[in-house]
């Protein structure tokens, strides 16, 4: 039985991988959906929007609008912190449910996964079982008549469809959704009547599909705002805030701006984490007020304190201790994130001494952002010297590998004191980092720049 379930799970993974897009489209977007209202006169939008076909495919799965609405969707977009914010929301609501009975069951959809694809679809924060994942994916595949090649939904669209299918079958009381990387045309934006939408900090990311300007990116992210749904945004830079406000006004939606709450209990690894928690708390209380309007319709002080004290989200401000080596693991991968992860590292590393060592292992996905600017942001934000820097590619693609030399040159110019190593295999990069660290009496190793690299590090350190 166990062997057959594992075989079914591996077959499901193989099918999903066969539906991956081999390369990002380079041709202009082919869609009837509106693109003329983007701020830029020359948007970089390419290919067919992922949202296209989603509602039809949900209908083919037998799911009505009423069933989708019954999920009570909370939809979150942004550049930085959207997965963390979704997780805080889930944790807050589940903590309230323990005390009051509502919500009884939560659904959480986030991405990308670090080690196991089931991390993306969770019930009461636990990844769905292999059997549940395989069965529900098989039902999606059968209902839509999908083969390993051919027309129909692609990898991420299938995952989103499987999540909706799973949450409807499980009868969750709330479903918290993180967008894949956009908003307006994102596959997750097929829900017409979410309860609440929220936008985390926005910066320059996924420029090839959402840019070229930050206001274009903000336009896309704010596309999740819907008439009738409460809308929240974290504090943003002025141009971004204006664009989000304009999109909310288009839909006659009152937009609430949430600042970082200094009164939240506990210690946060960075100010951005406090802002994520502040936004999540405001959204959670609004949801409870709308869906559970009684005397216990907001989180108690003890609810909030327990969630913040026990909060964990693998690959985000994650510290792993191995003997005398401290591994700082964070999937930061854009300019907005680098000062935050560098500040966390700066504030926690061991004092500089002849017997201590610091190592950086860095990867970056080429084409989605200006990787050179990300490297510069990290180099300029690390206060303490890092003796050894290892650059490795995000993937085996020629573009990712070719870019390593540019990163090495950039770091050598900005931090000439560092010994720089170029390694094509991320696993070998982690082994080298571990070896360098073990040669000192104590060491601090920072792994960042790519969630793929972070996933590899978590597996390497036996935390998976």
Tab-separated table of C-alpha atoms in Angstrom:
chain	number	residue	atom	x	y	z
A	1	UNK	CA	0.000	0.000	0.000
A	2	UNK	CA	2.752	2.434	0.991
A	3	UNK	CA	4.741	1.560	-2.125
A	4	UNK	CA	1.745	2.127	-4.399
A	5	UNK	CA	1.016	5.501	-2.736
A	6	UNK	CA	4.628	6.573	-3.195
A	7	UNK	CA	4.516	5.459	-6.837
A	8	UNK	CA	1.317	7.460	-7.392
A	9	UNK	CA	2.934	10.518	-5.781
A	10	UNK	CA	6.048	10.256	-7.955
A	11	UNK	CA	3.853	9.843	-11.047
A	12	UNK	CA	1.972	13.003	-10.045
A	13	UNK	CA	5.269	14.908	-9.749
A	14	UNK	CA	6.419	13.613	-13.132
A	15	UNK	CA	3.161	14.718	-14.729
A	16	UNK	CA	3.400	18.169	-13.187
A	17	UNK	CA	6.983	18.569	-14.347
A	18	UNK	CA	5.924	17.637	-17.869
A	19	UNK	CA	3.550	20.607	-17.822
A	20	UNK	CA	6.277	23.115	-17.023
A	21	UNK	CA	6.965	25.901	-19.477
A	22	UNK	CA	10.462	25.458	-20.904
A	23	UNK	CA	11.122	29.188	-21.352
A	24	UNK	CA	9.416	32.478	-20.590
A	25	UNK	CA	7.507	33.798	-23.633
A	26	UNK	CA	9.184	36.580	-25.582
A	27	UNK	CA	6.231	37.540	-27.793
A	28	UNK	CA	3.758	40.260	-26.762
A	29	UNK	CA	0.826	39.155	-24.636
A	30	UNK	CA	-1.948	37.415	-26.597
A	31	UNK	CA	-5.101	38.150	-24.654
A	32	UNK	CA	-8.380	39.979	-24.730
A	33	UNK	CA	-7.831	41.083	-21.122
A	34	UNK	CA	-7.156	44.814	-20.635
A	35	UNK	CA	-3.537	45.964	-20.743
A	36	UNK	CA	-4.012	49.551	-21.915
A	37	UNK	CA	-4.368	50.998	-18.427
A	38	UNK	CA	-0.865	50.050	-17.297
A	39	UNK	CA	1.153	53.116	-16.222
A	40	UNK	CA	3.942	52.414	-18.699
A	41	UNK	CA	3.396	53.060	-22.396
A	42	UNK	CA	5.665	50.088	-23.104
A	43	UNK	CA	4.842	47.334	-20.607
A	44	UNK	CA	6.914	44.140	-20.755
A	45	UNK	CA	3.885	41.872	-20.379
A	46	UNK	CA	4.459	38.745	-22.492
A	47	UNK	CA	2.612	35.555	-23.349
A	48	UNK	CA	-0.857	34.356	-22.395
A	49	UNK	CA	-1.979	35.521	-18.933
A	50	UNK	CA	-2.023	32.667	-16.400
A	51	UNK	CA	-5.535	33.656	-15.294
A	52	UNK	CA	-6.876	32.918	-18.767
A	53	UNK	CA	-8.864	29.663	-18.674
A	54	UNK	CA	-8.859	29.275	-14.895
A	55	UNK	CA	-12.568	29.924	-14.345
A	56	UNK	CA	-13.501	27.586	-17.205
A	57	UNK	CA	-11.277	24.842	-15.801
A	58	UNK	CA	-12.814	25.246	-12.352
A	59	UNK	CA	-16.261	24.827	-13.919
A	60	UNK	CA	-15.077	21.664	-15.684
A	61	UNK	CA	-13.987	20.397	-12.275
A	62	UNK	CA	-17.603	20.875	-11.213
A	63	UNK	CA	-16.967	23.808	-8.893
A	64	UNK	CA	-19.558	26.566	-8.910
A	65	UNK	CA	-19.017	30.215	-7.986
A	66	UNK	CA	-20.865	29.554	-4.730
A	67	UNK	CA	-18.428	26.772	-3.854
A	68	UNK	CA	-15.458	29.031	-4.591
A	69	UNK	CA	-17.022	31.812	-2.510
A	70	UNK	CA	-17.552	29.363	0.366
A	71	UNK	CA	-13.763	29.111	0.716
A	72	UNK	CA	-13.739	32.644	2.176
A	73	UNK	CA	-10.571	33.555	0.328
A	74	UNK	CA	-7.980	35.958	1.694
A	75	UNK	CA	-5.765	36.925	-1.250
A	76	UNK	CA	-2.252	38.338	-0.771
A	77	UNK	CA	0.075	39.883	-3.372
A	78	UNK	CA	3.356	41.782	-3.110
A	79	UNK	CA	7.066	41.579	-3.760
A	80	UNK	CA	8.439	40.924	-0.305
A	81	UNK	CA	6.848	39.051	2.562
A	82	UNK	CA	3.677	37.775	0.942
A	83	UNK	CA	4.318	34.156	1.917
A	84	UNK	CA	5.259	35.192	5.444
A	85	UNK	CA	2.159	37.393	5.702
A	86	UNK	CA	-0.054	34.520	4.512
A	87	UNK	CA	1.528	32.274	7.126
A	88	UNK	CA	1.021	34.814	9.900
A	89	UNK	CA	-2.650	35.126	8.868
A	90	UNK	CA	-3.089	31.361	8.924
A	91	UNK	CA	-1.370	31.109	12.312
A	92	UNK	CA	-3.448	33.945	13.800
A	93	UNK	CA	-6.744	32.494	12.550
A	94	UNK	CA	-5.883	28.964	13.620
A	95	UNK	CA	-4.944	30.229	17.092
A	96	UNK	CA	-8.325	31.973	17.308
A	97	UNK	CA	-9.954	28.727	16.208
A	98	UNK	CA	-8.314	26.779	19.021
A	99	UNK	CA	-9.889	29.131	21.548
A	100	UNK	CA	-13.307	29.734	19.973
A	101	UNK	CA	-13.946	26.977	17.432
A	102	UNK	CA	-13.713	29.315	14.413
A	103	UNK	CA	-12.146	28.773	12.024
A	104	UNK	CA	-12.321	25.043	12.441
A	105	UNK	CA	-10.206	24.305	9.402
A	106	UNK	CA	-7.783	26.522	7.454
A	107	UNK	CA	-6.374	26.183	3.950
A	108	UNK	CA	-3.051	27.775	2.978
A	109	UNK	CA	-1.614	28.045	-0.543
A	110	UNK	CA	1.906	29.441	-0.915
A	111	UNK	CA	4.953	28.994	-3.107
A	112	UNK	CA	7.486	28.092	-4.140
A	113	UNK	CA	8.160	24.989	-2.102
A	114	UNK	CA	11.624	24.448	-0.650
A	115	UNK	CA	11.838	20.662	-0.433
A	116	UNK	CA	8.463	18.974	-0.976
A	117	UNK	CA	5.769	20.208	-3.377
A	118	UNK	CA	3.092	19.453	-0.763
A	119	UNK	CA	4.365	22.453	1.220
A	120	UNK	CA	2.325	24.569	-1.200
A	121	UNK	CA	-1.066	23.154	-0.160
A	122	UNK	CA	-1.721	22.937	3.577
A	123	UNK	CA	-4.685	22.084	5.790
A	124	UNK	CA	-4.416	23.510	9.317
A	125	UNK	CA	-0.825	24.332	8.363
A	126	UNK	CA	0.106	20.688	7.745
A	127	UNK	CA	1.081	19.844	4.157
A	128	UNK	CA	-1.503	17.544	2.596
A	129	UNK	CA	-0.590	13.875	2.559
A	130	UNK	CA	1.026	12.321	-0.496
A	131	UNK	CA	-2.103	10.265	-1.047
A	132	UNK	CA	-4.369	13.356	-0.892
A	133	UNK	CA	-2.106	15.313	-3.211
A	134	UNK	CA	-1.879	12.487	-5.766
A	135	UNK	CA	-5.608	11.737	-5.673
A	136	UNK	CA	-6.734	15.350	-6.039
A	137	UNK	CA	-4.236	16.052	-8.808
A	138	UNK	CA	-5.407	12.913	-10.618
A	139	UNK	CA	-9.002	14.145	-10.370
A	140	UNK	CA	-7.988	17.507	-11.860
A	141	UNK	CA	-6.088	15.781	-14.646
A	142	UNK	CA	-8.989	13.455	-15.475
A	143	UNK	CA	-11.654	16.180	-15.388
A	144	UNK	CA	-9.647	18.367	-17.770
A	145	UNK	CA	-8.438	15.495	-19.978
A	146	UNK	CA	-4.777	16.472	-19.583
A	147	UNK	CA	-1.865	14.598	-21.077
A	148	UNK	CA	1.821	15.067	-20.339
A	149	UNK	CA	2.087	17.382	-23.312
A	150	UNK	CA	-0.455	19.480	-25.150
A	151	UNK	CA	-2.884	22.323	-24.478
A	152	UNK	CA	-4.450	23.215	-21.173
A	153	UNK	CA	-3.202	24.509	-17.839
A	154	UNK	CA	0.508	24.616	-17.088
A	155	UNK	CA	2.425	23.677	-13.935
A	156	UNK	CA	1.429	26.553	-11.646
A	157	UNK	CA	-2.118	26.699	-12.993
A	158	UNK	CA	-2.550	22.983	-12.238
A	159	UNK	CA	-1.215	23.485	-8.714
A	160	UNK	CA	-3.651	26.342	-8.119
A	161	UNK	CA	-6.543	24.270	-9.502
A	162	UNK	CA	-5.531	21.357	-7.278
A	163	UNK	CA	-5.505	23.656	-4.254
A	164	UNK	CA	-9.029	24.947	-4.935
A	165	UNK	CA	-10.206	21.380	-5.523
A	166	UNK	CA	-8.582	20.243	-2.267
A	167	UNK	CA	-9.923	23.090	-0.139
A	168	UNK	CA	-13.459	22.638	-1.465
A	169	UNK	CA	-13.359	18.903	-0.740
A	170	UNK	CA	-11.946	19.546	2.732
A	171	UNK	CA	-14.615	22.197	3.457
A	172	UNK	CA	-12.153	24.720	4.872
A	173	UNK	CA	-13.535	27.774	6.669
A	174	UNK	CA	-10.917	30.083	5.178
A	175	UNK	CA	-8.413	29.751	2.327
A	176	UNK	CA	-5.374	32.043	2.372
A	177	UNK	CA	-3.785	32.467	-1.062
A	178	UNK	CA	-0.406	33.859	-2.039
A	179	UNK	CA	-0.194	34.990	-5.659
A	180	UNK	CA	2.433	33.276	-7.790
A	181	UNK	CA	4.204	36.482	-8.779
A	182	UNK	CA	1.773	38.992	-10.184
A	183	UNK	CA	-1.789	39.952	-9.408
A	184	UNK	CA	-4.051	41.153	-12.210
A	185	UNK	CA	-3.275	38.213	-14.510
A	186	UNK	CA	-2.126	35.726	-11.871
A	187	UNK	CA	-3.748	32.295	-11.928
A	188	UNK	CA	-4.884	32.764	-8.316
A	189	UNK	CA	-6.844	35.893	-9.268
A	190	UNK	CA	-9.699	33.807	-10.687
A	191	UNK	CA	-11.646	34.158	-7.422
A	192	UNK	CA	-14.247	36.840	-8.090
A	193	UNK	CA	-15.393	37.412	-4.511
A	194	UNK	CA	-12.567	37.176	-1.989
A	195	UNK	CA	-13.333	38.320	1.541
A	196	UNK	CA	-10.142	40.363	1.891
A	197	UNK	CA	-7.195	41.342	-0.305
A	198	UNK	CA	-3.827	42.458	1.002
A	199	UNK	CA	-0.649	43.837	-0.558
A	200	UNK	CA	2.776	43.519	1.057
A	201	UNK	CA	5.858	45.625	0.293
A	202	UNK	CA	6.432	46.170	-3.442
A	203	UNK	CA	9.790	46.513	-5.178
A	204	UNK	CA	11.511	45.729	-8.478
A	205	UNK	CA	10.966	42.038	-9.183
A	206	UNK	CA	9.764	39.868	-12.087
A	207	UNK	CA	10.504	42.812	-14.345
A	208	UNK	CA	10.300	40.718	-17.518
A	209	UNK	CA	6.626	39.973	-16.974
A	210	UNK	CA	5.427	42.808	-14.731
A	211	UNK	CA	7.671	45.782	-15.560
A	212	UNK	CA	9.471	47.731	-16.707
A	213	UNK	CA	8.688	50.335	-14.005
A	214	UNK	CA	7.812	49.923	-10.346
A	215	UNK	CA	4.427	51.553	-11.003
A	216	UNK	CA	3.718	48.869	-13.630
A	217	UNK	CA	4.570	46.246	-11.018
A	218	UNK	CA	2.285	47.983	-8.505
A	219	UNK	CA	-0.514	48.039	-11.121
A	220	UNK	CA	-0.241	44.268	-11.501
A	221	UNK	CA	-0.069	43.551	-7.771
A	222	UNK	CA	-3.065	45.786	-7.028
A	223	UNK	CA	-5.084	43.851	-9.594
A	224	UNK	CA	-6.222	41.509	-6.825
A	225	UNK	CA	-8.355	44.297	-5.293
A	226	UNK	CA	-12.038	43.484	-5.855
A	227	UNK	CA	-15.303	45.360	-5.329
A	228	UNK	CA	-16.930	44.222	-2.102
A	229	UNK	CA	-13.719	42.894	-0.553
A	230	UNK	CA	-11.881	44.751	2.197
A	231	UNK	CA	-8.468	45.918	0.931
A	232	UNK	CA	-5.253	46.486	2.862
A	233	UNK	CA	-1.735	47.465	1.927
A	234	UNK	CA	1.480	47.776	3.852
A	235	UNK	CA	3.068	51.213	3.768
A	236	UNK	CA	4.753	51.744	0.384
A	237	UNK	CA	6.978	54.275	-1.322
A	238	UNK	CA	4.960	57.202	-2.675
A	239	UNK	CA	4.725	56.201	-6.359
A	240	UNK	CA	3.644	52.673	-5.441
A	241	UNK	CA	1.121	53.908	-2.869
A	242	UNK	CA	-0.441	56.243	-5.430
A	243	UNK	CA	-0.837	53.452	-7.984
A	244	UNK	CA	-2.423	51.074	-5.483
A	245	UNK	CA	-4.778	53.821	-4.308
A	246	UNK	CA	-5.735	54.613	-7.911
A	247	UNK	CA	-6.593	50.972	-8.595
A	248	UNK	CA	-8.676	50.782	-5.425
A	249	UNK	CA	-10.513	53.955	-6.449
A	250	UNK	CA	-11.282	52.427	-9.874
A	251	UNK	CA	-13.204	49.696	-8.074
A	252	UNK	CA	-14.771	51.942	-5.422
A	253	UNK	CA	-12.895	50.134	-2.668
A	254	UNK	CA	-11.712	51.822	0.526
A	255	UNK	CA	-8.026	51.036	0.977
A	256	UNK	CA	-6.530	50.801	4.467
A	257	UNK	CA	-2.800	51.452	4.810
A	258	UNK	CA	-1.109	49.458	7.575
A	259	UNK	CA	2.067	50.686	9.273
A	260	UNK	CA	4.463	48.603	11.322
A	261	UNK	CA	2.993	48.245	14.822
A	262	UNK	CA	5.644	48.960	17.488
A	263	UNK	CA	3.391	47.557	20.224
A	264	UNK	CA	3.446	43.982	18.919
A	265	UNK	CA	4.967	41.648	21.502
A	266	UNK	CA	8.180	39.701	21.045
A	267	UNK	CA	11.360	40.159	19.070
A	268	UNK	CA	11.401	40.234	15.273
A	269	UNK	CA	14.460	39.367	13.166
A	270	UNK	CA	13.869	42.470	11.040
A	271	UNK	CA	11.548	45.446	10.739
A	272	UNK	CA	10.016	43.942	7.603
A	273	UNK	CA	8.930	40.901	9.634
A	274	UNK	CA	7.207	43.211	12.121
A	275	UNK	CA	5.445	44.938	9.203
A	276	UNK	CA	4.329	41.570	7.790
A	277	UNK	CA	2.924	40.586	11.194
A	278	UNK	CA	1.193	43.967	11.550
A	279	UNK	CA	-0.501	43.593	8.170
A	280	UNK	CA	-1.468	39.994	8.888
A	281	UNK	CA	-2.962	40.913	12.259
A	282	UNK	CA	-5.096	43.687	10.792
A	283	UNK	CA	-6.332	41.377	8.021
A	284	UNK	CA	-7.034	38.538	10.473
A	285	UNK	CA	-9.101	40.716	12.786
A	286	UNK	CA	-11.042	42.131	9.837
A	287	UNK	CA	-11.774	38.607	8.612
A	288	UNK	CA	-12.992	37.520	12.052
A	289	UNK	CA	-15.128	40.626	12.335
A	290	UNK	CA	-16.786	39.862	8.986
A	291	UNK	CA	-17.168	36.108	9.330
A	292	UNK	CA	-17.480	35.570	13.092
A	293	UNK	CA	-19.151	38.749	14.416
A	294	UNK	CA	-19.575	38.142	18.097
A	295	UNK	CA	-17.841	39.167	21.309
A	296	UNK	CA	-14.833	36.984	20.479
A	297	UNK	CA	-14.458	38.276	16.930
A	298	UNK	CA	-10.915	39.568	17.326
A	299	UNK	CA	-7.690	37.984	18.426
A	300	UNK	CA	-6.868	38.217	22.116
A	301	UNK	CA	-3.546	39.507	23.396
A	302	UNK	CA	-2.586	35.961	24.352
A	303	UNK	CA	-3.503	34.684	20.853
A	304	UNK	CA	-1.215	37.286	19.299
A	305	UNK	CA	1.638	36.668	21.725
A	306	UNK	CA	1.562	32.879	21.208
A	307	UNK	CA	1.616	33.175	17.412
A	308	UNK	CA	4.516	35.629	17.341
A	309	UNK	CA	6.510	33.700	19.950
A	310	UNK	CA	6.117	30.376	18.115
A	311	UNK	CA	6.178	31.656	14.534
A	312	UNK	CA	8.359	29.753	12.099
A	313	UNK	CA	8.478	29.717	8.317
A	314	UNK	CA	11.279	27.571	6.833
A	315	UNK	CA	13.760	29.405	4.657
A	316	UNK	CA	12.828	32.822	6.007
A	317	UNK	CA	15.084	34.196	8.752
A	318	UNK	CA	15.859	30.614	9.696
A	319	UNK	CA	18.800	29.922	12.001
A	320	UNK	CA	20.217	26.386	12.088
A	321	UNK	CA	22.962	25.536	14.587
A	322	UNK	CA	25.412	22.761	13.762
A	323	UNK	CA	28.141	22.364	16.385
A	324	UNK	CA	30.122	25.632	16.305
A	325	UNK	CA	28.621	26.752	12.989
A	326	UNK	CA	25.559	28.998	12.746
A	327	UNK	CA	23.743	28.782	9.410
A	328	UNK	CA	21.610	31.815	8.517
A	329	UNK	CA	19.106	30.709	5.873
A	330	UNK	CA	16.884	33.204	4.068
A	331	UNK	CA	15.324	33.159	0.603
A	332	UNK	CA	15.694	36.917	0.061
A	333	UNK	CA	16.150	37.443	-3.676
A	334	UNK	CA	15.531	41.107	-4.535
A	335	UNK	CA	16.893	44.555	-3.721
A	336	UNK	CA	14.123	45.210	-1.213
A	337	UNK	CA	15.005	42.120	0.816
A	338	UNK	CA	18.789	42.235	0.911
A	339	UNK	CA	19.229	45.032	3.491
A	340	UNK	CA	16.805	43.176	5.778
A	341	UNK	CA	18.583	39.827	5.641
A	342	UNK	CA	21.975	41.559	5.907
A	343	UNK	CA	20.768	43.445	8.981
A	344	UNK	CA	19.624	40.176	10.573
A	345	UNK	CA	23.045	38.649	9.879
A	346	UNK	CA	24.910	41.745	11.091
A	347	UNK	CA	23.002	41.789	14.378
A	348	UNK	CA	23.537	38.135	15.241
A	349	UNK	CA	26.961	37.007	14.014
A	350	UNK	CA	29.761	36.220	16.428
A	351	UNK	CA	32.328	38.964	17.118
A	352	UNK	CA	35.218	39.262	14.676
A	353	UNK	CA	38.221	37.281	15.881
A	354	UNK	CA	41.165	35.373	14.379
A	355	UNK	CA	39.454	32.078	15.214
A	356	UNK	CA	36.020	32.930	13.791
A	357	UNK	CA	35.010	32.797	10.150
A	358	UNK	CA	32.187	34.157	8.030
A	359	UNK	CA	31.006	32.602	4.782
A	360	UNK	CA	28.429	33.744	2.217
A	361	UNK	CA	26.822	31.363	-0.282
A	362	UNK	CA	24.735	33.198	-2.883
A	363	UNK	CA	22.641	32.301	-5.938
A	364	UNK	CA	20.268	34.373	-8.069
A	365	UNK	CA	17.753	33.539	-10.801
A	366	UNK	CA	18.663	35.404	-13.966
A	367	UNK	CA	16.074	37.390	-15.917
A	368	UNK	CA	13.445	38.109	-13.252
A	369	UNK	CA	15.236	41.097	-11.704
A	370	UNK	CA	18.528	42.941	-11.959
A	371	UNK	CA	20.711	40.385	-10.202
A	372	UNK	CA	23.708	42.703	-10.184
A	373	UNK	CA	21.756	45.279	-8.190
A	374	UNK	CA	20.751	42.561	-5.731
A	375	UNK	CA	24.415	41.598	-5.255
A	376	UNK	CA	25.358	45.257	-4.761
A	377	UNK	CA	22.581	45.728	-2.204
A	378	UNK	CA	23.842	42.754	-0.206
A	379	UNK	CA	27.517	43.769	-0.411
A	380	UNK	CA	26.721	47.298	0.721
A	381	UNK	CA	24.482	46.124	3.575
A	382	UNK	CA	26.822	43.599	5.191
A	383	UNK	CA	28.603	45.605	7.860
A	384	UNK	CA	31.029	42.976	9.111
A	385	UNK	CA	33.657	41.443	6.819
A	386	UNK	CA	32.819	38.129	5.144
A	387	UNK	CA	36.053	36.282	4.477
A	388	UNK	CA	34.756	33.711	1.985
A	389	UNK	CA	32.095	34.324	-0.680
A	390	UNK	CA	30.803	31.485	-2.869
A	391	UNK	CA	28.676	32.241	-5.936
A	392	UNK	CA	26.634	29.426	-7.438
A	393	UNK	CA	23.783	29.387	-9.985
A	394	UNK	CA	20.092	29.244	-9.129
A	395	UNK	CA	19.698	26.579	-11.814
A	396	UNK	CA	21.667	24.735	-14.476
A	397	UNK	CA	20.526	27.182	-17.158
A	398	UNK	CA	23.254	28.762	-19.279
A	399	UNK	CA	22.065	32.252	-18.302
A	400	UNK	CA	22.289	31.558	-14.557
A	401	UNK	CA	25.742	29.994	-14.889
A	402	UNK	CA	27.084	32.750	-17.137
A	403	UNK	CA	25.978	35.427	-14.702
A	404	UNK	CA	28.148	34.097	-11.857
A	405	UNK	CA	31.301	35.719	-13.270
A	406	UNK	CA	29.587	39.123	-13.235
A	407	UNK	CA	28.635	38.660	-9.600
A	408	UNK	CA	32.184	37.616	-8.697
A	409	UNK	CA	33.604	40.705	-10.381
A	410	UNK	CA	31.069	42.986	-8.696
A	411	UNK	CA	31.840	41.602	-5.238
A	412	UNK	CA	35.595	41.855	-5.807
A	413	UNK	CA	35.211	45.545	-6.603
A	414	UNK	CA	32.968	46.311	-3.627
A	415	UNK	CA	34.538	43.983	-1.018
A	416	UNK	CA	38.123	43.303	-2.150
A	417	UNK	CA	39.036	41.700	1.184
A	418	UNK	CA	36.927	38.607	0.420
A	419	UNK	CA	38.148	35.347	-1.079
A	420	UNK	CA	35.698	34.594	-3.886
A	421	UNK	CA	34.886	31.162	-5.283
A	422	UNK	CA	32.751	30.273	-8.296
A	423	UNK	CA	30.965	26.911	-8.144
A	424	UNK	CA	28.536	25.621	-10.771
A	425	UNK	CA	26.945	22.959	-8.530
A	426	UNK	CA	24.926	24.393	-5.576
A	427	UNK	CA	25.423	21.180	-3.591
A	428	UNK	CA	29.181	21.490	-3.973
A	429	UNK	CA	28.939	25.151	-2.965
A	430	UNK	CA	27.219	24.115	0.284
A	431	UNK	CA	29.826	21.424	0.935
A	432	UNK	CA	32.626	23.939	0.421
A	433	UNK	CA	30.908	26.435	2.711
A	434	UNK	CA	30.575	23.762	5.376
A	435	UNK	CA	34.251	22.779	5.002
A	436	UNK	CA	35.438	26.377	5.279
A	437	UNK	CA	33.273	26.890	8.354
A	438	UNK	CA	34.459	23.701	10.045
A	439	UNK	CA	38.108	24.774	9.733
A	440	UNK	CA	37.521	27.644	12.201
A	441	UNK	CA	36.796	27.467	15.927
A	442	UNK	CA	33.412	29.036	15.189
A	443	UNK	CA	31.695	30.276	12.052
A	444	UNK	CA	28.632	32.029	10.644
A	445	UNK	CA	27.357	31.022	7.195
A	446	UNK	CA	24.777	33.095	5.304
A	447	UNK	CA	22.852	31.328	2.523
A	448	UNK	CA	20.652	33.655	0.474
A	449	UNK	CA	19.635	35.012	-2.939
A	450	UNK	CA	17.498	32.092	-4.103
A	451	UNK	CA	14.746	29.969	-2.565
A	452	UNK	CA	16.032	27.045	-4.636
A	453	UNK	CA	19.459	27.374	-2.951
A	454	UNK	CA	17.755	27.703	0.431
A	455	UNK	CA	15.854	24.461	-0.207
A	456	UNK	CA	19.122	22.732	-1.047
A	457	UNK	CA	20.668	24.084	2.170
A	458	UNK	CA	17.780	22.853	4.312
A	459	UNK	CA	18.123	19.368	2.817
A	460	UNK	CA	21.921	19.448	3.183
A	461	UNK	CA	21.625	20.336	6.859
A	462	UNK	CA	19.072	17.593	7.460
A	463	UNK	CA	16.204	19.924	8.311
A	464	UNK	CA	13.825	18.660	5.616
